[in-house]
């Protein structure tokens, strides 16, 4: 049992390995490990062994001793087919390259628990999962588990700059200390890799997609190599974001035209150089022709020309190109929603085999709620990689408790209908409809140098959940939350059960007090902090909140039906029909697709205005409720994290009230309707909220100290 007063700063993440109260575990739950057989030779196997011993040491009163042979009693035998050969243990290869088996079985007529895999990294994953069983008090006496990842590339994208600022980072500076690399290997790098491996994350893009060409210089490649050496032990490949104009900026060429032979040669030489430092280098991530970044279109070439040129130079080394579909040009299209689909769909089947298109979950930009991106299902001959954002750019930064797994699941379980009923986004990205494609999922990391890594103790759950869902996109958010809570805090049901409910409800709360009923992109301009529904003077129309909500005296919402922008045509006819029809369009997506009168009658019987107000007030009330529930849990976990979360919830409440009052007052200037009896009046007039200034908001980097 953990001591309630023990201080815990959250650094250990979900790998706490707290003492298990073995005596209180009944029957099959009781742990009676006596011996471990673990012939470890490679670095990865040694890391797995070290993790196992560290975990058992923390959790069990008597650590099992390591032996060379099966001695009987409660023995755990761990290894690959190869490493266990001398013990004549056969391992079936059913779990593929990265999967594992955990099985209670007779070996040499003695009852053992076998953790086995075809590869070293499979063993590492098996060990982490065995430890998880103990951490979460699961029975371990009759095990028969076989698991493998459903996606190939499970990657964290760090938007970290070389000066250690983090674009949209809310947990302190970058964990990569570029200045001290390659000489100093911070323990953080190792713990970062352990945490990733524990949930099966096998890739890390260490620099911002708004890339600095310098990352490809020999000086920086040596630093990257040092990180790669750490990651390799934990089955993680390193990737780099590259700037498309690097041949000009770094190589002194006159052009970065992807069809120019000198440019191709520059990239080919660069790839050879990178692989000479890092033989298992993963590949490139590219943001091209988006938000001012250079790209092939700058030279009148296409996305396919650009991606394929890079794919060609990486192919001999088995590297891949992750080419982002987050594009919108400066010409201001009629509806930004439609642009990625319009630009990429024509290139279906035109990309090289080692190119994967990285598509954000929704068509605009990581909003609290978005419909699934219409590209999913629309490119049957092109691998599409999901991009989720773990860092809470539009979800209250690291002050708001928002468990994102329900958001991920909502998108993944959406039915694209592109291959008939049941062709969910999850099935599309798993390659169910085209087995030839490579597959993957990326998460924009929420990790920084803060003691607890993510700024908010519950931010860690989003990192954890991302790994679990990249491993298996069909996992349930509730199961993941329960595991995370047990591993991170305690197995005490009196804590786990109410806090799991808090987590599952948390994302809906935030939708309610920020962007209910399908509102989107109404945050403060540029910082994306706090409410800014009045923003109408940003650099370009589609950066303005007014572009998205279109509130006027007649009503509110963006008409994307056939009578409006027609964006709904990008979906399968079934989805289009469902969302175009007011009888069937879910309330959650209403204002994404329809401009409706303030007096429009909702399913609830309320007018649209009253419904909007109801959501804003309900959202705030739920945050208050969450705080009250938390307060009752004092003493069930360590005081340090308890107090930190308590204070964060108070701050979240304050900010939720600001969101509610600012938005209700602003939209009221159009609806001219009352908020109704029973709702507390805002403390300040609208003008007060409009004039709020926030200095040095994190996440925007550079010298941009103030906006809003
Ligand atoms: O969400 C927006 C962010 C930018 C980001 C961009 C992107 C890295 O506001 O900060 O740039 O998306 O995804 O490229």
PDB file of C-alpha atoms in Angstrom, residues 422-621:
ATOM      1  CA  UNK A 422     -19.332  -0.540 -40.735  1.00  0.00           C
ATOM      2  CA  UNK A 423     -16.318   0.860 -42.571  1.00  0.00           C
ATOM      3  CA  UNK A 424     -15.191   2.826 -39.565  1.00  0.00           C
ATOM      4  CA  UNK A 425     -12.254   5.220 -39.515  1.00  0.00           C
ATOM      5  CA  UNK A 426     -10.445   2.661 -37.329  1.00  0.00           C
ATOM      6  CA  UNK A 427     -10.851   0.005 -40.015  1.00  0.00           C
ATOM      7  CA  UNK A 428      -9.697   2.402 -42.713  1.00  0.00           C
ATOM      8  CA  UNK A 429      -6.476   3.248 -40.898  1.00  0.00           C
ATOM      9  CA  UNK A 430      -5.890  -0.386 -39.955  1.00  0.00           C
ATOM     10  CA  UNK A 431      -5.810  -1.128 -43.683  1.00  0.00           C
ATOM     11  CA  UNK A 432      -8.801  -3.493 -43.535  1.00  0.00           C
ATOM     12  CA  UNK A 433      -9.859  -2.406 -47.018  1.00  0.00           C
ATOM     13  CA  UNK A 434      -6.459  -2.588 -48.639  1.00  0.00           C
ATOM     14  CA  UNK A 435      -4.006  -4.957 -47.004  1.00  0.00           C
ATOM     15  CA  UNK A 436      -1.124  -3.669 -49.087  1.00  0.00           C
ATOM     16  CA  UNK A 437      -0.968  -0.346 -47.324  1.00  0.00           C
ATOM     17  CA  UNK A 438       1.333   0.650 -44.489  1.00  0.00           C
ATOM     18  CA  UNK A 439      -0.538   1.862 -41.397  1.00  0.00           C
ATOM     19  CA  UNK A 440      -0.007   4.239 -38.514  1.00  0.00           C
ATOM     20  CA  UNK A 441      -1.153   6.754 -35.950  1.00  0.00           C
ATOM     21  CA  UNK A 442       0.576   9.913 -34.742  1.00  0.00           C
ATOM     22  CA  UNK A 443       0.007  11.938 -31.587  1.00  0.00           C
ATOM     23  CA  UNK A 444       1.247  15.504 -31.188  1.00  0.00           C
ATOM     24  CA  UNK A 445       3.113  15.125 -27.917  1.00  0.00           C
ATOM     25  CA  UNK A 446       2.132  16.921 -24.719  1.00  0.00           C
ATOM     26  CA  UNK A 447       5.481  16.305 -23.071  1.00  0.00           C
ATOM     27  CA  UNK A 448       7.808  18.947 -21.670  1.00  0.00           C
ATOM     28  CA  UNK A 449      10.444  19.495 -19.025  1.00  0.00           C
ATOM     29  CA  UNK A 450       7.894  20.008 -16.223  1.00  0.00           C
ATOM     30  CA  UNK A 451       8.535  17.636 -13.328  1.00  0.00           C
ATOM     31  CA  UNK A 452       5.403  15.680 -14.161  1.00  0.00           C
ATOM     32  CA  UNK A 453       6.071  15.744 -17.936  1.00  0.00           C
ATOM     33  CA  UNK A 454       2.659  16.972 -19.093  1.00  0.00           C
ATOM     34  CA  UNK A 455       1.917  19.998 -16.895  1.00  0.00           C
ATOM     35  CA  UNK A 456      -1.356  18.512 -15.626  1.00  0.00           C
ATOM     36  CA  UNK A 457      -1.157  15.164 -13.834  1.00  0.00           C
ATOM     37  CA  UNK A 458      -4.102  14.007 -15.940  1.00  0.00           C
ATOM     38  CA  UNK A 459      -2.377  15.085 -19.154  1.00  0.00           C
ATOM     39  CA  UNK A 460      -0.319  11.936 -18.724  1.00  0.00           C
ATOM     40  CA  UNK A 461      -3.479   9.926 -19.364  1.00  0.00           C
ATOM     41  CA  UNK A 462      -3.645  11.332 -22.896  1.00  0.00           C
ATOM     42  CA  UNK A 463      -0.120  10.202 -23.685  1.00  0.00           C
ATOM     43  CA  UNK A 464      -0.921   6.796 -22.191  1.00  0.00           C
ATOM     44  CA  UNK A 465      -4.258   6.482 -23.990  1.00  0.00           C
ATOM     45  CA  UNK A 466      -2.714   7.471 -27.295  1.00  0.00           C
ATOM     46  CA  UNK A 467      -0.221   4.609 -27.030  1.00  0.00           C
ATOM     47  CA  UNK A 468      -2.922   2.127 -26.125  1.00  0.00           C
ATOM     48  CA  UNK A 469      -5.176   3.214 -28.989  1.00  0.00           C
ATOM     49  CA  UNK A 470      -2.342   3.292 -31.513  1.00  0.00           C
ATOM     50  CA  UNK A 471      -1.676  -0.316 -30.504  1.00  0.00           C
ATOM     51  CA  UNK A 472      -5.341  -1.176 -30.839  1.00  0.00           C
ATOM     52  CA  UNK A 473      -7.680   1.568 -32.107  1.00  0.00           C
ATOM     53  CA  UNK A 474     -10.726  -0.329 -30.869  1.00  0.00           C
ATOM     54  CA  UNK A 475      -9.802  -0.241 -27.188  1.00  0.00           C
ATOM     55  CA  UNK A 476     -12.333   1.244 -24.826  1.00  0.00           C
ATOM     56  CA  UNK A 477     -11.589   4.623 -23.213  1.00  0.00           C
ATOM     57  CA  UNK A 478     -13.080   3.349 -19.932  1.00  0.00           C
ATOM     58  CA  UNK A 479     -10.754   0.351 -19.756  1.00  0.00           C
ATOM     59  CA  UNK A 480      -7.749   2.514 -20.565  1.00  0.00           C
ATOM     60  CA  UNK A 481      -8.726   5.102 -17.939  1.00  0.00           C
ATOM     61  CA  UNK A 482      -9.127   2.404 -15.307  1.00  0.00           C
ATOM     62  CA  UNK A 483      -5.731   0.893 -16.047  1.00  0.00           C
ATOM     63  CA  UNK A 484      -4.072   4.293 -16.067  1.00  0.00           C
ATOM     64  CA  UNK A 485      -5.607   5.305 -12.736  1.00  0.00           C
ATOM     65  CA  UNK A 486      -4.626   2.043 -11.076  1.00  0.00           C
ATOM     66  CA  UNK A 487      -1.078   2.244 -12.390  1.00  0.00           C
ATOM     67  CA  UNK A 488      -0.634   5.958 -11.731  1.00  0.00           C
ATOM     68  CA  UNK A 489      -2.428   6.430  -8.428  1.00  0.00           C
ATOM     69  CA  UNK A 490      -3.921   3.471  -6.597  1.00  0.00           C
ATOM     70  CA  UNK A 491      -6.010   0.323  -6.967  1.00  0.00           C
ATOM     71  CA  UNK A 492      -8.442   1.591  -4.361  1.00  0.00           C
ATOM     72  CA  UNK A 493     -11.887   1.301  -5.968  1.00  0.00           C
ATOM     73  CA  UNK A 494     -13.125   4.193  -3.860  1.00  0.00           C
ATOM     74  CA  UNK A 495     -10.776   6.380  -5.882  1.00  0.00           C
ATOM     75  CA  UNK A 496     -10.666   4.633  -9.251  1.00  0.00           C
ATOM     76  CA  UNK A 497     -14.397   4.440  -9.836  1.00  0.00           C
ATOM     77  CA  UNK A 498     -15.396   8.095  -9.285  1.00  0.00           C
ATOM     78  CA  UNK A 499     -12.263   9.433 -10.983  1.00  0.00           C
ATOM     79  CA  UNK A 500     -12.793   7.213 -13.999  1.00  0.00           C
ATOM     80  CA  UNK A 501     -16.236   8.784 -14.317  1.00  0.00           C
ATOM     81  CA  UNK A 502     -14.697  12.243 -14.051  1.00  0.00           C
ATOM     82  CA  UNK A 503     -12.297  11.367 -16.851  1.00  0.00           C
ATOM     83  CA  UNK A 504     -14.954   9.935 -19.134  1.00  0.00           C
ATOM     84  CA  UNK A 505     -17.146  13.000 -18.666  1.00  0.00           C
ATOM     85  CA  UNK A 506     -14.353  15.557 -18.909  1.00  0.00           C
ATOM     86  CA  UNK A 507     -14.151  16.083 -22.647  1.00  0.00           C
ATOM     87  CA  UNK A 508     -17.903  16.661 -22.936  1.00  0.00           C
ATOM     88  CA  UNK A 509     -17.684  19.248 -20.138  1.00  0.00           C
ATOM     89  CA  UNK A 510     -15.123  21.176 -22.122  1.00  0.00           C
ATOM     90  CA  UNK A 511     -17.119  20.975 -25.334  1.00  0.00           C
ATOM     91  CA  UNK A 512     -20.051  22.355 -23.371  1.00  0.00           C
ATOM     92  CA  UNK A 513     -18.338  25.387 -21.889  1.00  0.00           C
ATOM     93  CA  UNK A 514     -16.241  26.134 -25.005  1.00  0.00           C
ATOM     94  CA  UNK A 515     -17.899  25.042 -28.243  1.00  0.00           C
ATOM     95  CA  UNK A 516     -21.270  23.332 -27.768  1.00  0.00           C
ATOM     96  CA  UNK A 517     -23.590  22.105 -30.540  1.00  0.00           C
ATOM     97  CA  UNK A 518     -20.903  22.090 -33.214  1.00  0.00           C
ATOM     98  CA  UNK A 519     -19.384  25.533 -32.726  1.00  0.00           C
ATOM     99  CA  UNK A 520     -15.687  25.564 -33.591  1.00  0.00           C
ATOM    100  CA  UNK A 521     -12.582  27.726 -33.788  1.00  0.00           C
ATOM    101  CA  UNK A 522     -13.836  30.503 -31.533  1.00  0.00           C
ATOM    102  CA  UNK A 523     -10.730  30.626 -29.319  1.00  0.00           C
ATOM    103  CA  UNK A 524      -8.496  33.649 -28.837  1.00  0.00           C
ATOM    104  CA  UNK A 525      -6.595  34.370 -32.035  1.00  0.00           C
ATOM    105  CA  UNK A 526      -3.114  32.911 -32.395  1.00  0.00           C
ATOM    106  CA  UNK A 527      -2.673  31.832 -28.761  1.00  0.00           C
ATOM    107  CA  UNK A 528      -5.903  29.823 -28.887  1.00  0.00           C
ATOM    108  CA  UNK A 529      -6.215  30.560 -25.205  1.00  0.00           C
ATOM    109  CA  UNK A 530      -9.560  31.634 -23.779  1.00  0.00           C
ATOM    110  CA  UNK A 531     -12.692  32.673 -25.642  1.00  0.00           C
ATOM    111  CA  UNK A 532     -12.524  34.886 -28.728  1.00  0.00           C
ATOM    112  CA  UNK A 533     -15.818  34.485 -30.603  1.00  0.00           C
ATOM    113  CA  UNK A 534     -15.629  38.176 -31.550  1.00  0.00           C
ATOM    114  CA  UNK A 535     -12.304  37.839 -33.422  1.00  0.00           C
ATOM    115  CA  UNK A 536     -12.856  39.288 -36.894  1.00  0.00           C
ATOM    116  CA  UNK A 537      -9.613  41.022 -37.774  1.00  0.00           C
ATOM    117  CA  UNK A 538      -7.005  38.262 -37.933  1.00  0.00           C
ATOM    118  CA  UNK A 539      -4.470  38.045 -40.766  1.00  0.00           C
ATOM    119  CA  UNK A 540      -6.854  36.162 -43.035  1.00  0.00           C
ATOM    120  CA  UNK A 541     -10.596  35.466 -43.000  1.00  0.00           C
ATOM    121  CA  UNK A 542     -10.311  31.799 -42.060  1.00  0.00           C
ATOM    122  CA  UNK A 543      -8.410  32.655 -38.909  1.00  0.00           C
ATOM    123  CA  UNK A 544     -11.395  34.645 -37.645  1.00  0.00           C
ATOM    124  CA  UNK A 545     -13.910  33.159 -35.245  1.00  0.00           C
ATOM    125  CA  UNK A 546     -16.682  34.993 -37.092  1.00  0.00           C
ATOM    126  CA  UNK A 547     -15.810  33.013 -40.247  1.00  0.00           C
ATOM    127  CA  UNK A 548     -16.683  29.817 -38.397  1.00  0.00           C
ATOM    128  CA  UNK A 549     -19.760  30.650 -36.325  1.00  0.00           C
ATOM    129  CA  UNK A 550     -21.354  33.125 -38.722  1.00  0.00           C
ATOM    130  CA  UNK A 551     -23.641  34.477 -36.005  1.00  0.00           C
ATOM    131  CA  UNK A 552     -26.029  37.181 -37.164  1.00  0.00           C
ATOM    132  CA  UNK A 553     -29.457  38.378 -36.188  1.00  0.00           C
ATOM    133  CA  UNK A 554     -31.000  35.522 -38.167  1.00  0.00           C
ATOM    134  CA  UNK A 555     -29.097  32.734 -36.432  1.00  0.00           C
ATOM    135  CA  UNK A 556     -25.809  30.903 -36.081  1.00  0.00           C
ATOM    136  CA  UNK A 557     -23.722  28.128 -37.690  1.00  0.00           C
ATOM    137  CA  UNK A 558     -21.829  27.307 -40.894  1.00  0.00           C
ATOM    138  CA  UNK A 559     -24.019  26.036 -43.706  1.00  0.00           C
ATOM    139  CA  UNK A 560     -22.050  23.215 -45.314  1.00  0.00           C
ATOM    140  CA  UNK A 561     -25.063  21.600 -46.950  1.00  0.00           C
ATOM    141  CA  UNK A 562     -25.694  21.642 -50.686  1.00  0.00           C
ATOM    142  CA  UNK A 563     -27.153  25.109 -50.214  1.00  0.00           C
ATOM    143  CA  UNK A 564     -24.052  26.319 -48.443  1.00  0.00           C
ATOM    144  CA  UNK A 565     -20.401  25.436 -49.027  1.00  0.00           C
ATOM    145  CA  UNK A 566     -21.281  21.875 -50.073  1.00  0.00           C
ATOM    146  CA  UNK A 567     -18.527  20.395 -47.877  1.00  0.00           C
ATOM    147  CA  UNK A 568     -20.834  17.547 -46.934  1.00  0.00           C
ATOM    148  CA  UNK A 569     -20.452  16.226 -50.478  1.00  0.00           C
ATOM    149  CA  UNK A 570     -16.975  15.063 -49.487  1.00  0.00           C
ATOM    150  CA  UNK A 571     -18.494  12.330 -47.318  1.00  0.00           C
ATOM    151  CA  UNK A 572     -20.170   9.105 -48.446  1.00  0.00           C
ATOM    152  CA  UNK A 573     -23.810   9.622 -49.503  1.00  0.00           C
ATOM    153  CA  UNK A 574     -25.046   7.938 -46.292  1.00  0.00           C
ATOM    154  CA  UNK A 575     -23.058  10.289 -44.062  1.00  0.00           C
ATOM    155  CA  UNK A 576     -23.971  13.312 -46.147  1.00  0.00           C
ATOM    156  CA  UNK A 577     -27.658  12.402 -46.028  1.00  0.00           C
ATOM    157  CA  UNK A 578     -27.511  11.847 -42.288  1.00  0.00           C
ATOM    158  CA  UNK A 579     -25.832  15.131 -41.444  1.00  0.00           C
ATOM    159  CA  UNK A 580     -27.580  17.230 -44.073  1.00  0.00           C
ATOM    160  CA  UNK A 581     -30.985  16.282 -42.763  1.00  0.00           C
ATOM    161  CA  UNK A 582     -31.963  18.217 -39.632  1.00  0.00           C
ATOM    162  CA  UNK A 583     -34.051  15.271 -38.474  1.00  0.00           C
ATOM    163  CA  UNK A 584     -30.984  13.039 -38.280  1.00  0.00           C
ATOM    164  CA  UNK A 585     -28.010  15.370 -37.812  1.00  0.00           C
ATOM    165  CA  UNK A 586     -26.817  14.833 -34.216  1.00  0.00           C
ATOM    166  CA  UNK A 587     -26.981  17.915 -31.981  1.00  0.00           C
ATOM    167  CA  UNK A 588     -23.233  17.540 -31.467  1.00  0.00           C
ATOM    168  CA  UNK A 589     -22.531  18.414 -35.111  1.00  0.00           C
ATOM    169  CA  UNK A 590     -25.434  20.772 -35.757  1.00  0.00           C
ATOM    170  CA  UNK A 591     -23.607  24.067 -36.193  1.00  0.00           C
ATOM    171  CA  UNK A 592     -20.760  22.418 -38.069  1.00  0.00           C
ATOM    172  CA  UNK A 593     -23.169  21.919 -40.944  1.00  0.00           C
ATOM    173  CA  UNK A 594     -26.174  24.190 -40.534  1.00  0.00           C
ATOM    174  CA  UNK A 595     -26.958  27.840 -40.072  1.00  0.00           C
ATOM    175  CA  UNK A 596     -30.105  27.900 -37.977  1.00  0.00           C
ATOM    176  CA  UNK A 597     -32.422  30.477 -36.538  1.00  0.00           C
ATOM    177  CA  UNK A 598     -32.048  31.336 -32.868  1.00  0.00           C
ATOM    178  CA  UNK A 599     -35.601  30.142 -32.392  1.00  0.00           C
ATOM    179  CA  UNK A 600     -35.028  26.814 -34.159  1.00  0.00           C
ATOM    180  CA  UNK A 601     -36.778  24.083 -32.176  1.00  0.00           C
ATOM    181  CA  UNK A 602     -34.302  21.514 -30.834  1.00  0.00           C
ATOM    182  CA  UNK A 603     -35.019  17.857 -29.995  1.00  0.00           C
ATOM    183  CA  UNK A 604     -35.149  18.829 -26.345  1.00  0.00           C
ATOM    184  CA  UNK A 605     -38.023  21.186 -27.064  1.00  0.00           C
ATOM    185  CA  UNK A 606     -35.875  24.225 -26.309  1.00  0.00           C
ATOM    186  CA  UNK A 607     -35.044  26.928 -28.827  1.00  0.00           C
ATOM    187  CA  UNK A 608     -31.532  26.831 -30.263  1.00  0.00           C
ATOM    188  CA  UNK A 609     -30.648  29.858 -28.163  1.00  0.00           C
ATOM    189  CA  UNK A 610     -31.895  28.261 -24.947  1.00  0.00           C
ATOM    190  CA  UNK A 611     -30.116  25.038 -25.819  1.00  0.00           C
ATOM    191  CA  UNK A 612     -26.854  26.865 -26.382  1.00  0.00           C
ATOM    192  CA  UNK A 613     -27.181  28.636 -23.060  1.00  0.00           C
ATOM    193  CA  UNK A 614     -28.091  25.345 -21.362  1.00  0.00           C
ATOM    194  CA  UNK A 615     -24.900  23.725 -22.667  1.00  0.00           C
ATOM    195  CA  UNK A 616     -22.682  26.598 -21.561  1.00  0.00           C
ATOM    196  CA  UNK A 617     -24.125  26.551 -18.041  1.00  0.00           C
ATOM    197  CA  UNK A 618     -24.160  22.754 -17.822  1.00  0.00           C
ATOM    198  CA  UNK A 619     -20.513  22.625 -18.825  1.00  0.00           C
ATOM    199  CA  UNK A 620     -19.518  24.971 -16.023  1.00  0.00           C
ATOM    200  CA  UNK A 621     -21.700  23.148 -13.485  1.00  0.00           C
TER     201      UNK A 621
END
